[in-house]
Tab-separated table of C-alpha atoms in Angstrom:
chain	number	residue	atom	x	y	z
I	1	UNK	CA	48.704	-52.006	-85.157
I	2	UNK	CA	48.322	-48.335	-85.930
I	3	UNK	CA	51.085	-46.380	-87.565
I	4	UNK	CA	53.650	-44.786	-85.291
I	5	UNK	CA	52.912	-41.372	-83.884
I	6	UNK	CA	55.272	-38.722	-82.637
I	7	UNK	CA	57.199	-41.082	-80.416
I	8	UNK	CA	56.857	-43.314	-77.400
I	9	UNK	CA	55.802	-41.613	-74.197
I	10	UNK	CA	55.711	-38.110	-75.663
I	11	UNK	CA	52.460	-38.060	-77.653
I	12	UNK	CA	48.790	-37.712	-76.896
I	13	UNK	CA	47.434	-40.403	-74.579
I	14	UNK	CA	44.002	-41.865	-75.232
I	15	UNK	CA	42.338	-44.764	-73.471
I	16	UNK	CA	39.538	-46.757	-75.074
I	17	UNK	CA	37.481	-48.398	-72.389
I	18	UNK	CA	34.248	-49.440	-70.746
I	19	UNK	CA	33.529	-47.901	-67.355
I	20	UNK	CA	32.392	-51.178	-65.780
I	21	UNK	CA	35.338	-53.261	-67.061
I	22	UNK	CA	37.846	-54.423	-64.435
I	23	UNK	CA	40.509	-54.575	-67.141
I	24	UNK	CA	39.973	-50.920	-68.051
I	25	UNK	CA	39.910	-50.007	-64.357
I	26	UNK	CA	43.440	-51.420	-64.053
I	27	UNK	CA	44.809	-49.073	-66.687
I	28	UNK	CA	43.021	-46.039	-65.249
I	29	UNK	CA	44.498	-46.758	-61.810
I	30	UNK	CA	48.012	-47.091	-63.264
I	31	UNK	CA	47.656	-43.854	-65.223
I	32	UNK	CA	46.417	-42.123	-62.060
I	33	UNK	CA	49.324	-43.414	-60.002
I	34	UNK	CA	51.659	-41.954	-62.614
I	35	UNK	CA	49.778	-38.645	-62.630
I	36	UNK	CA	49.298	-38.830	-66.402
I	37	UNK	CA	46.720	-36.852	-68.331
I	38	UNK	CA	44.776	-38.739	-70.967
I	39	UNK	CA	41.599	-38.629	-72.996
I	40	UNK	CA	39.149	-41.346	-71.994
I	41	UNK	CA	36.847	-42.672	-74.712
I	42	UNK	CA	33.906	-44.784	-73.512
I	43	UNK	CA	33.203	-47.601	-75.954
I	44	UNK	CA	29.798	-49.058	-76.759
I	45	UNK	CA	30.754	-52.708	-76.984
I	46	UNK	CA	27.547	-53.496	-78.799
I	47	UNK	CA	28.591	-51.062	-81.530
I	48	UNK	CA	32.369	-50.872	-81.435
I	49	UNK	CA	34.028	-47.802	-82.884
I	50	UNK	CA	36.218	-47.892	-85.968
I	51	UNK	CA	39.038	-46.608	-83.760
I	52	UNK	CA	38.762	-49.631	-81.465
I	53	UNK	CA	38.575	-52.071	-84.370
I	54	UNK	CA	41.619	-50.470	-86.019
I	55	UNK	CA	43.573	-50.246	-82.770
I	56	UNK	CA	42.921	-53.803	-81.589
I	57	UNK	CA	42.114	-55.799	-84.729
I	58	UNK	CA	43.178	-59.078	-83.091
I	59	UNK	CA	40.880	-59.152	-80.039
I	60	UNK	CA	38.594	-56.156	-80.742
I	61	UNK	CA	38.385	-55.543	-76.993
I	62	UNK	CA	39.120	-52.877	-74.416
I	63	UNK	CA	41.309	-51.586	-72.890
I	64	UNK	CA	43.481	-50.040	-75.573
I	65	UNK	CA	45.984	-47.337	-74.647
I	66	UNK	CA	46.984	-45.178	-77.617
I	67	UNK	CA	50.259	-43.352	-77.066
I	68	UNK	CA	51.214	-40.907	-79.805
I	69	UNK	CA	49.086	-42.823	-82.297
I	70	UNK	CA	50.424	-46.272	-81.386
I	71	UNK	CA	48.074	-48.730	-79.649
I	72	UNK	CA	49.026	-50.968	-76.726
I	73	UNK	CA	46.534	-53.750	-76.008
I	74	UNK	CA	45.826	-56.152	-73.113
I	75	UNK	CA	45.745	-54.818	-69.570
I	76	UNK	CA	48.861	-56.536	-68.154
I	77	UNK	CA	50.878	-55.566	-71.217
I	78	UNK	CA	49.671	-51.974	-70.824
I	79	UNK	CA	50.592	-51.865	-67.128
I	80	UNK	CA	54.162	-52.945	-67.892
I	81	UNK	CA	54.360	-50.455	-70.745
I	82	UNK	CA	53.269	-47.608	-68.444
I	83	UNK	CA	55.821	-48.729	-65.864
I	84	UNK	CA	58.665	-48.727	-68.385
I	85	UNK	CA	57.767	-45.533	-70.252
I	86	UNK	CA	57.101	-43.262	-67.284
I	87	UNK	CA	59.751	-44.344	-64.830
I	88	UNK	CA	60.441	-41.998	-61.949
I	89	UNK	CA	57.017	-40.314	-61.957
I	90	UNK	CA	55.761	-42.460	-59.086
I	91	UNK	CA	56.447	-45.758	-57.317
I	92	UNK	CA	57.217	-48.553	-59.794
I	93	UNK	CA	54.476	-51.067	-60.541
I	94	UNK	CA	57.082	-53.827	-60.812
I	95	UNK	CA	59.933	-54.271	-58.322
I	96	UNK	CA	63.510	-53.417	-59.290
I	97	UNK	CA	64.869	-56.842	-58.350
I	98	UNK	CA	64.464	-59.365	-61.221
I	99	UNK	CA	63.399	-62.199	-58.905
I	100	UNK	CA	60.769	-60.054	-57.192
I	101	UNK	CA	59.638	-58.884	-60.628
I	102	UNK	CA	59.230	-62.494	-61.758
I	103	UNK	CA	57.222	-63.216	-58.618
I	104	UNK	CA	54.939	-60.256	-59.293
I	105	UNK	CA	54.383	-61.369	-62.902
I	106	UNK	CA	53.564	-64.877	-61.696
I	107	UNK	CA	50.892	-63.664	-59.281
I	108	UNK	CA	49.413	-61.163	-61.726
I	109	UNK	CA	49.031	-64.037	-64.198
I	110	UNK	CA	47.492	-66.195	-61.449
I	111	UNK	CA	44.766	-63.589	-60.950
I	112	UNK	CA	43.837	-63.692	-64.642
I	113	UNK	CA	44.342	-67.397	-65.287
I	114	UNK	CA	43.096	-69.000	-62.044
I	115	UNK	CA	41.265	-66.559	-59.784
I	116	UNK	CA	39.159	-64.853	-62.444
I	117	UNK	CA	37.757	-68.029	-64.068
I	118	UNK	CA	36.728	-69.250	-60.597
I	119	UNK	CA	35.160	-65.901	-59.719
I	120	UNK	CA	33.509	-65.711	-63.151
I	121	UNK	CA	31.702	-68.987	-62.447
I	122	UNK	CA	30.472	-67.577	-59.137
I	123	UNK	CA	29.531	-64.305	-60.834
I	124	UNK	CA	27.260	-65.974	-63.373
I	125	UNK	CA	25.792	-68.676	-61.098
I	126	UNK	CA	22.008	-68.441	-60.871
I	127	UNK	CA	21.052	-71.438	-58.715
I	128	UNK	CA	22.023	-72.400	-55.170
I	129	UNK	CA	23.719	-75.535	-56.490
I	130	UNK	CA	25.793	-73.597	-59.037
I	131	UNK	CA	26.676	-70.997	-56.439
I	132	UNK	CA	27.865	-73.566	-53.885
I	133	UNK	CA	30.127	-75.314	-56.402
I	134	UNK	CA	31.486	-72.038	-57.761
I	135	UNK	CA	32.080	-70.620	-54.301
I	136	UNK	CA	34.115	-73.673	-53.330
I	137	UNK	CA	36.429	-73.191	-56.315
I	138	UNK	CA	36.686	-69.436	-55.816
I	139	UNK	CA	37.581	-69.831	-52.144
I	140	UNK	CA	40.497	-72.097	-53.039
I	141	UNK	CA	41.873	-69.371	-55.306
I	142	UNK	CA	41.385	-66.752	-52.586
I	143	UNK	CA	43.191	-68.977	-50.073
I	144	UNK	CA	46.143	-69.100	-52.459
I	145	UNK	CA	46.080	-65.320	-52.839
I	146	UNK	CA	46.001	-64.889	-49.056
I	147	UNK	CA	49.280	-66.796	-48.891
I	148	UNK	CA	50.601	-64.848	-51.878
I	149	UNK	CA	49.916	-61.571	-50.102
I	150	UNK	CA	52.055	-62.620	-47.139
I	151	UNK	CA	54.842	-63.662	-49.525
I	152	UNK	CA	54.791	-60.539	-51.678
I	153	UNK	CA	53.990	-57.818	-49.140
I	154	UNK	CA	56.639	-58.924	-46.630
I	155	UNK	CA	54.497	-57.488	-43.830
I	156	UNK	CA	53.746	-54.190	-45.597
I	157	UNK	CA	50.485	-52.680	-46.817
I	158	UNK	CA	50.322	-53.950	-50.397
I	159	UNK	CA	51.409	-56.802	-52.621
I	160	UNK	CA	53.880	-54.229	-53.942
I	161	UNK	CA	55.178	-53.460	-50.438
I	162	UNK	CA	54.766	-49.884	-49.255
I	163	UNK	CA	53.075	-48.828	-52.505
I	164	UNK	CA	50.555	-50.258	-54.932
I	165	UNK	CA	52.122	-52.561	-57.529
I	166	UNK	CA	51.038	-54.634	-60.499
I	167	UNK	CA	49.540	-57.459	-58.424
I	168	UNK	CA	47.531	-54.987	-56.345
I	169	UNK	CA	46.091	-53.426	-59.484
I	170	UNK	CA	45.431	-56.773	-61.145
I	171	UNK	CA	43.523	-58.241	-58.203
I	172	UNK	CA	42.195	-54.868	-57.041
I	173	UNK	CA	40.173	-54.479	-60.232
I	174	UNK	CA	37.745	-57.142	-58.975
I	175	UNK	CA	36.625	-56.241	-55.381
I	176	UNK	CA	33.895	-53.850	-56.534
I	177	UNK	CA	32.354	-56.723	-58.496
I	178	UNK	CA	32.960	-59.122	-55.598
I	179	UNK	CA	30.859	-56.857	-53.392
I	180	UNK	CA	28.045	-56.824	-55.936
I	181	UNK	CA	28.088	-60.634	-56.030
I	182	UNK	CA	28.256	-60.887	-52.228
I	183	UNK	CA	25.311	-58.539	-51.779
I	184	UNK	CA	23.183	-60.307	-54.356
I	185	UNK	CA	24.102	-63.913	-53.609
I	186	UNK	CA	24.686	-63.713	-49.862
I	187	UNK	CA	28.307	-64.788	-50.129
I	188	UNK	CA	31.392	-63.274	-48.494
I	189	UNK	CA	34.323	-64.005	-50.754
I	190	UNK	CA	36.858	-61.868	-48.854
I	191	UNK	CA	35.691	-62.996	-45.431
I	192	UNK	CA	37.831	-61.123	-42.896
I	193	UNK	CA	37.788	-64.064	-40.477
I	194	UNK	CA	39.089	-66.510	-43.104
I	195	UNK	CA	41.248	-64.106	-45.072
I	196	UNK	CA	42.319	-61.309	-42.735
I	197	UNK	CA	45.238	-60.153	-44.882
I	198	UNK	CA	43.256	-59.868	-48.103
I	199	UNK	CA	40.246	-58.293	-46.428
I	200	UNK	CA	42.408	-55.575	-44.851
I	201	UNK	CA	44.349	-55.163	-48.097
I	202	UNK	CA	41.129	-54.624	-50.079
I	203	UNK	CA	40.085	-51.794	-47.743
I	204	UNK	CA	43.480	-50.125	-48.069
I	205	UNK	CA	43.539	-50.525	-51.823
I	206	UNK	CA	40.080	-49.060	-52.358
I	207	UNK	CA	41.063	-46.036	-50.240
I	208	UNK	CA	44.038	-45.116	-52.480
I	209	UNK	CA	43.317	-41.817	-54.257
I	210	UNK	CA	44.157	-43.118	-57.734
I	211	UNK	CA	41.761	-46.004	-57.136
I	212	UNK	CA	39.003	-44.023	-55.482
I	213	UNK	CA	38.880	-41.522	-58.343
I	214	UNK	CA	38.083	-44.126	-61.027
I	215	UNK	CA	36.160	-46.831	-59.166
I	216	UNK	CA	32.731	-47.356	-60.753
I	217	UNK	CA	29.654	-46.359	-58.774
I	218	UNK	CA	28.722	-49.348	-56.611
I	219	UNK	CA	24.999	-48.730	-56.950
I	220	UNK	CA	25.139	-48.681	-60.752
I	221	UNK	CA	27.242	-51.839	-60.834
I	222	UNK	CA	24.823	-53.605	-58.504
I	223	UNK	CA	21.900	-52.550	-60.697
I	224	UNK	CA	23.741	-53.770	-63.797
I	225	UNK	CA	24.603	-57.071	-62.169
I	226	UNK	CA	21.046	-57.725	-61.015
I	227	UNK	CA	19.711	-56.954	-64.483
I	228	UNK	CA	22.245	-59.351	-65.982
I	229	UNK	CA	21.302	-62.064	-63.483
I	230	UNK	CA	17.659	-61.681	-64.381
I	231	UNK	CA	18.548	-62.270	-68.034
I	232	UNK	CA	20.791	-65.228	-67.195
I	233	UNK	CA	18.066	-66.807	-65.076
I	234	UNK	CA	15.563	-66.427	-67.881
I	235	UNK	CA	18.097	-67.793	-70.336
I	236	UNK	CA	18.840	-70.769	-68.067
I	237	UNK	CA	15.140	-71.559	-67.940
I	238	UNK	CA	15.147	-71.788	-71.726
I	239	UNK	CA	18.515	-73.648	-71.819
I	240	UNK	CA	20.197	-70.685	-73.494
I	241	UNK	CA	23.850	-69.708	-73.264
I	242	UNK	CA	23.071	-65.978	-73.088
I	243	UNK	CA	24.470	-65.518	-69.582
I	244	UNK	CA	27.895	-66.850	-70.484
I	245	UNK	CA	27.934	-64.632	-73.559
I	246	UNK	CA	26.938	-61.514	-71.650
I	247	UNK	CA	29.591	-61.712	-68.948
I	248	UNK	CA	32.371	-62.227	-71.420
I	249	UNK	CA	31.307	-59.881	-74.183
I	250	UNK	CA	29.732	-57.075	-72.166
I	251	UNK	CA	31.181	-56.702	-68.677
I	252	UNK	CA	34.521	-58.488	-69.016
I	253	UNK	CA	35.218	-57.513	-72.580
I	254	UNK	CA	39.006	-57.651	-72.492
I	255	UNK	CA	39.865	-61.129	-71.204
I	256	UNK	CA	43.288	-61.694	-72.245
I	257	UNK	CA	42.540	-65.204	-71.774
I	258	UNK	CA	62.263	-81.984	-74.890
I	259	UNK	CA	65.427	-83.158	-75.335
I	260	UNK	CA	69.036	-83.956	-75.003
I	261	UNK	CA	69.389	-84.075	-71.251
I	262	UNK	CA	71.780	-82.569	-68.738
I	263	UNK	CA	71.109	-85.233	-66.130
I	264	UNK	CA	71.295	-84.725	-62.409
I	265	UNK	CA	70.717	-87.321	-59.692
I	266	UNK	CA	67.297	-86.929	-58.085
I	267	UNK	CA	68.964	-87.125	-54.685
I	268	UNK	CA	71.035	-83.984	-55.232
I	269	UNK	CA	70.107	-81.482	-52.481
I	270	UNK	CA	68.536	-78.144	-53.357
I	271	UNK	CA	70.790	-75.225	-52.595
I	272	UNK	CA	69.184	-72.676	-50.276
I	273	UNK	CA	71.532	-69.756	-50.814
I	274	UNK	CA	69.709	-66.581	-51.871
I	275	UNK	CA	72.020	-65.702	-54.725
I	276	UNK	CA	71.850	-62.275	-56.285
I	277	UNK	CA	70.138	-62.545	-59.685
I	278	UNK	CA	72.616	-62.701	-62.498
I	279	UNK	CA	75.522	-62.809	-60.058
I	280	UNK	CA	75.994	-66.551	-59.825
I	281	UNK	CA	74.160	-69.277	-57.985
I	282	UNK	CA	73.323	-72.744	-59.240
I	283	UNK	CA	70.791	-72.992	-62.059
I	284	UNK	CA	68.544	-76.052	-61.993
I	285	UNK	CA	65.701	-76.673	-64.434
I	286	UNK	CA	62.847	-79.046	-63.620
I	287	UNK	CA	61.197	-80.270	-66.792
I	288	UNK	CA	59.880	-83.059	-68.984
I	289	UNK	CA	61.609	-83.929	-72.225
I	290	UNK	CA	58.737	-83.300	-74.661
I	291	UNK	CA	57.083	-80.275	-73.046
I	292	UNK	CA	56.982	-77.207	-75.333
I	293	UNK	CA	56.962	-75.014	-72.226
I	294	UNK	CA	60.215	-76.618	-71.061
I	295	UNK	CA	61.713	-76.397	-74.560
I	296	UNK	CA	61.175	-72.632	-74.359
I	297	UNK	CA	63.323	-72.311	-71.263
I	298	UNK	CA	66.035	-74.602	-72.571
I	299	UNK	CA	66.277	-72.618	-75.806
I	300	UNK	CA	66.559	-69.364	-73.851
I	301	UNK	CA	69.222	-70.800	-71.550
I	302	UNK	CA	71.148	-71.942	-74.609
I	303	UNK	CA	70.882	-68.564	-76.310
I	304	UNK	CA	72.181	-66.926	-73.135
I	305	UNK	CA	75.053	-69.422	-72.956
I	306	UNK	CA	74.126	-70.390	-69.399
I	307	UNK	CA	75.159	-73.642	-67.768
I	308	UNK	CA	72.473	-75.462	-65.800
I	309	UNK	CA	71.555	-78.817	-64.360
I	310	UNK	CA	68.459	-80.496	-65.731
I	311	UNK	CA	66.140	-82.727	-63.721
I	312	UNK	CA	63.689	-84.832	-65.727
I	313	UNK	CA	60.365	-85.004	-63.889
I	314	UNK	CA	57.952	-87.923	-63.932
I	315	UNK	CA	54.679	-86.004	-63.921
I	316	UNK	CA	52.767	-89.084	-62.789
I	317	UNK	CA	55.017	-89.213	-59.726
I	318	UNK	CA	56.117	-85.637	-59.131
I	319	UNK	CA	59.189	-85.062	-57.036
I	320	UNK	CA	59.026	-83.362	-53.667
I	321	UNK	CA	61.313	-80.718	-55.128
I	322	UNK	CA	58.778	-79.884	-57.844
I	323	UNK	CA	55.884	-79.806	-55.385
I	324	UNK	CA	57.843	-77.505	-53.056
I	325	UNK	CA	59.093	-75.310	-55.867
I	326	UNK	CA	55.733	-74.873	-57.590
I	327	UNK	CA	53.058	-75.556	-54.971
I	328	UNK	CA	50.464	-73.471	-56.835
I	329	UNK	CA	50.426	-75.224	-60.234
I	330	UNK	CA	52.608	-78.283	-59.526
I	331	UNK	CA	53.837	-78.121	-63.133
I	332	UNK	CA	57.019	-77.749	-65.129
I	333	UNK	CA	59.021	-75.805	-66.075
I	334	UNK	CA	60.533	-74.477	-62.885
I	335	UNK	CA	63.891	-72.726	-63.010
I	336	UNK	CA	65.639	-72.704	-59.645
I	337	UNK	CA	68.310	-70.035	-59.385
I	338	UNK	CA	70.423	-70.032	-56.258
I	339	UNK	CA	67.669	-71.875	-54.398
I	340	UNK	CA	64.819	-69.623	-55.546
I	341	UNK	CA	62.178	-70.973	-57.952
I	342	UNK	CA	60.867	-69.064	-60.977
I	343	UNK	CA	57.708	-70.536	-62.506
I	344	UNK	CA	55.738	-70.290	-65.770
I	345	UNK	CA	57.625	-70.292	-69.062
I	346	UNK	CA	57.038	-66.698	-70.209
I	347	UNK	CA	57.852	-65.412	-66.723
I	348	UNK	CA	61.062	-67.441	-66.766
I	349	UNK	CA	62.073	-66.077	-70.181
I	350	UNK	CA	61.710	-62.499	-68.955
I	351	UNK	CA	63.592	-63.366	-65.764
I	352	UNK	CA	66.500	-64.738	-67.785
I	353	UNK	CA	66.531	-61.634	-69.970
I	354	UNK	CA	66.532	-59.283	-66.986
I	355	UNK	CA	68.928	-61.269	-64.809
I	356	UNK	CA	71.491	-61.697	-67.570
I	357	UNK	CA	71.182	-58.468	-69.578
I	358	UNK	CA	73.085	-58.419	-72.822
I	359	UNK	CA	75.950	-55.968	-73.260
I	360	UNK	CA	78.029	-58.131	-75.572
I	361	UNK	CA	77.169	-61.453	-77.116
I	362	UNK	CA	73.651	-62.679	-77.939
I	363	UNK	CA	70.866	-60.099	-78.350
I	364	UNK	CA	68.180	-59.761	-75.667
I	365	UNK	CA	64.985	-61.822	-75.891
I	366	UNK	CA	62.880	-58.677	-75.552
I	367	UNK	CA	63.535	-55.513	-77.600
I	368	UNK	CA	65.074	-52.444	-75.984
I	369	UNK	CA	62.321	-50.110	-77.184
I	370	UNK	CA	59.353	-50.130	-74.744
I	371	UNK	CA	56.719	-50.120	-77.481
I	372	UNK	CA	58.388	-53.000	-79.307
I	373	UNK	CA	58.680	-54.791	-75.954
I	374	UNK	CA	54.942	-54.353	-75.373
I	375	UNK	CA	54.281	-55.694	-78.867
I	376	UNK	CA	56.452	-58.749	-78.184
I	377	UNK	CA	54.652	-59.419	-74.889
I	378	UNK	CA	51.312	-59.128	-76.668
I	379	UNK	CA	52.222	-61.712	-79.315
I	380	UNK	CA	53.871	-64.100	-76.858
I	381	UNK	CA	50.644	-64.011	-74.837
I	382	UNK	CA	48.653	-64.549	-78.048
I	383	UNK	CA	50.540	-67.785	-78.662
I	384	UNK	CA	49.560	-69.029	-75.210
I	385	UNK	CA	46.019	-67.700	-75.037
I	386	UNK	CA	44.756	-68.049	-78.618
I	387	UNK	CA	47.010	-70.159	-80.826
I	388	UNK	CA	47.717	-72.980	-78.362
I	389	UNK	CA	44.082	-73.630	-77.336
I	390	UNK	CA	43.147	-73.851	-81.034
I	391	UNK	CA	46.094	-76.150	-81.774
I	392	UNK	CA	45.321	-78.318	-78.739
I	393	UNK	CA	41.871	-79.118	-80.166
I	394	UNK	CA	43.545	-80.239	-83.389
I	395	UNK	CA	46.110	-82.166	-81.346
I	396	UNK	CA	43.344	-84.104	-79.582
I	397	UNK	CA	41.091	-84.687	-82.592
I	398	UNK	CA	40.487	-88.370	-83.326
I	399	UNK	CA	38.125	-88.440	-86.296
I	400	UNK	CA	38.194	-86.803	-89.720
I	401	UNK	CA	35.192	-84.720	-88.712
I	402	UNK	CA	36.819	-83.528	-85.491
I	403	UNK	CA	40.047	-82.776	-87.335
I	404	UNK	CA	38.324	-80.728	-90.036
I	405	UNK	CA	36.451	-78.683	-87.438
I	406	UNK	CA	39.605	-78.177	-85.334
I	407	UNK	CA	41.634	-77.145	-88.373
I	408	UNK	CA	38.983	-74.589	-89.250
I	409	UNK	CA	39.548	-72.967	-85.828
I	410	UNK	CA	43.341	-73.276	-85.831
I	411	UNK	CA	43.944	-71.782	-89.285
I	412	UNK	CA	42.640	-68.282	-88.361
I	413	UNK	CA	45.112	-68.201	-85.455
I	414	UNK	CA	47.920	-69.083	-87.876
I	415	UNK	CA	46.698	-66.404	-90.292
I	416	UNK	CA	46.936	-63.879	-87.464
I	417	UNK	CA	50.463	-65.038	-86.637
I	418	UNK	CA	51.461	-64.736	-90.316
I	419	UNK	CA	50.476	-61.069	-90.150
I	420	UNK	CA	52.208	-60.719	-86.797
I	421	UNK	CA	55.436	-62.072	-88.256
I	422	UNK	CA	55.373	-59.474	-91.023
I	423	UNK	CA	54.762	-56.757	-88.417
I	424	UNK	CA	57.363	-57.843	-85.871
I	425	UNK	CA	60.160	-59.060	-88.157
I	426	UNK	CA	60.118	-55.988	-90.439
I	427	UNK	CA	61.466	-58.102	-93.262
I	428	UNK	CA	64.139	-59.826	-91.186
I	429	UNK	CA	64.589	-63.488	-90.265
I	430	UNK	CA	62.745	-63.734	-86.953
I	431	UNK	CA	59.923	-62.205	-84.951
I	432	UNK	CA	62.783	-60.709	-82.937
I	433	UNK	CA	64.380	-59.210	-86.063
I	434	UNK	CA	67.869	-60.420	-86.866
I	435	UNK	CA	67.932	-62.734	-83.846
I	436	UNK	CA	65.565	-65.061	-82.008
I	437	UNK	CA	63.363	-63.293	-79.465
I	438	UNK	CA	60.624	-64.147	-77.001
I	439	UNK	CA	57.883	-64.536	-79.637
I	440	UNK	CA	60.077	-66.860	-81.703
I	441	UNK	CA	60.666	-69.028	-78.656
I	442	UNK	CA	57.013	-68.955	-77.563
I	443	UNK	CA	55.736	-70.140	-80.952
I	444	UNK	CA	58.790	-72.153	-81.958
I	445	UNK	CA	58.454	-74.460	-78.961
I	446	UNK	CA	55.357	-75.955	-80.626
I	447	UNK	CA	56.922	-76.704	-84.021
I	448	UNK	CA	57.962	-80.285	-83.248
I	449	UNK	CA	54.419	-81.057	-82.126
I	450	UNK	CA	52.864	-79.298	-85.115
I	451	UNK	CA	54.911	-81.505	-87.444
I	452	UNK	CA	53.952	-84.674	-85.588
I	453	UNK	CA	50.244	-83.767	-85.641
I	454	UNK	CA	50.524	-82.999	-89.380
I	455	UNK	CA	52.147	-86.379	-90.012
I	456	UNK	CA	49.493	-88.333	-88.128
I	457	UNK	CA	46.474	-86.339	-89.271
I	458	UNK	CA	47.524	-85.545	-92.822
I	459	UNK	CA	47.284	-81.807	-92.166
I	460	UNK	CA	49.669	-78.999	-93.043
I	461	UNK	CA	49.133	-76.298	-90.452
I	462	UNK	CA	52.050	-74.127	-91.614
I	463	UNK	CA	51.278	-74.579	-95.301
I	464	UNK	CA	53.998	-72.714	-97.185
I	465	UNK	CA	51.612	-71.677	-99.955
I	466	UNK	CA	49.167	-70.091	-97.491
I	467	UNK	CA	51.682	-68.913	-94.898
I	468	UNK	CA	55.009	-68.286	-96.648
I	469	UNK	CA	56.372	-66.040	-93.906
I	470	UNK	CA	55.747	-68.525	-91.079
I	471	UNK	CA	56.813	-71.551	-93.099
I	472	UNK	CA	60.185	-69.984	-93.932
I	473	UNK	CA	60.535	-68.691	-90.374
I	474	UNK	CA	59.955	-72.194	-88.973
I	475	UNK	CA	62.782	-73.620	-91.084
I	476	UNK	CA	65.133	-70.891	-89.893
I	477	UNK	CA	64.124	-71.295	-86.254
I	478	UNK	CA	64.675	-75.051	-86.047
I	479	UNK	CA	68.128	-74.579	-87.653
I	480	UNK	CA	69.352	-72.313	-84.828
I	481	UNK	CA	72.026	-74.133	-82.772
I	482	UNK	CA	70.398	-73.413	-79.403
I	483	UNK	CA	67.136	-74.838	-80.757
I	484	UNK	CA	68.637	-77.922	-82.404
I	485	UNK	CA	70.480	-78.873	-79.210
I	486	UNK	CA	67.278	-79.207	-77.178
I	487	UNK	CA	64.689	-80.233	-79.764
I	488	UNK	CA	63.305	-83.688	-78.910
I	489	UNK	CA	63.823	-86.558	-81.310
I	490	UNK	CA	60.919	-86.465	-83.776
I	491	UNK	CA	60.544	-90.256	-83.726
I	492	UNK	CA	60.162	-90.317	-79.957
I	493	UNK	CA	57.662	-87.472	-80.033
I	494	UNK	CA	55.684	-89.297	-82.731
I	495	UNK	CA	55.708	-92.462	-80.644
I	496	UNK	CA	54.514	-90.554	-77.592
I	497	UNK	CA	51.735	-88.864	-79.570
I	498	UNK	CA	50.524	-92.161	-80.994
I	499	UNK	CA	50.449	-93.513	-77.445
I	500	UNK	CA	48.311	-90.564	-76.333
I	501	UNK	CA	45.916	-91.114	-79.228
I	502	UNK	CA	45.535	-94.802	-78.452
I	503	UNK	CA	44.508	-93.913	-74.892
I	504	UNK	CA	42.075	-91.221	-76.054
I	505	UNK	CA	40.476	-93.580	-78.580
I	506	UNK	CA	40.089	-96.266	-75.904
I	507	UNK	CA	38.575	-93.738	-73.516
I	508	UNK	CA	36.181	-92.466	-76.210
I	509	UNK	CA	35.108	-96.034	-76.964
I	510	UNK	CA	34.247	-96.690	-73.320
I	511	UNK	CA	31.944	-93.662	-72.960
């Protein structure tokens, strides 16, 4: 990260971007809605500037918003930063109510994590067979978003209600590319007959002044897309992977990409009262004992000193409550507060922090300073999007060769986190400073599994000689009372992991 400038929100604003990037488009719309002046710097992603490489050394991608000399990276992180820094200069991008804010974060993440991969497959399909399969997957995601629009808009014009919000901007960055795909491939992804709400929403969104002013020229995008398709088709004929590389590195260059148990009878009815966030209401957590994502929530609940009921889920036979509470992903964790479900671990952590703000007692999970908060969100997302996928390959490796290759990929992610710890902790005990914060919880939830994988595979992922900061941090984190109380028994986790490996080895032997 660059050195601090003159201060948050009061310095020169610069945006590093690519005019055709949906992720950059998001930031430009948000800046326009706020009426902010900024210098726009078009990046050549085939020859990235030193400024971009210095400002986003982790991903080396656009967009990057530089405020008073300090860079903020990743589009959803930037949108929240803009919303928090320039409050009162326009309608908020996130709702005031913590539950509605959690819902908006959930759907914004759905666009990036579920809709975009499905649309990306359609975007790069070059044969009728590929297109038909990709269209089927993309339509399922659009069907979900049609229902989400009804839920979020509450009968108004936008996902954000009367005004454009974060979900509108997140999804609204893609329709211009959808139209290029539809025109070229003969599809109709936002079919008004099938998806009347989304089709009408897209027309309203594209007509908003802040959107209309920065939308790329449709003709140029269509020309670019057709040229890319021609290259992908040629590459497919020669069994090349050029098409996949082009879409991700050129057009879409900023892809973000348990326990001691409080038991509760499965027959206990779900409360339906719509309790005011933070003002009471039963707390119920649906989870599985060894899930790192569930551990995160349990640690946060413990740090907040909150009482809750815990329902252990059998993920091979999911309860009706889980399926009703998380119909989109059908996964744990789900925190149900006064009858209302909050889903996805990082969304839940922010919900807890906002619903039970700290005045006395334990420190907040996210810093008070907006720039530090953006930094924490960036690194928490890094754990999910970069570290965990690399660790998962190591987790699933069965042979010495696989393990060596997986370790080679995982170690750079740990190296990055070692540097991140030095940056975020500023010489103190945790990523959060003197106290555990959201990044500590996000990464710390994996420590029990890292140790088990090391024991079975003979690895040492958090080698104290190579990573002294992280190794010492890990010892401090697991010694925190709220962590110790919910950390699964290492022997049971080891037994479970060995059971997984036996199944994977049997499956590999039968192929």
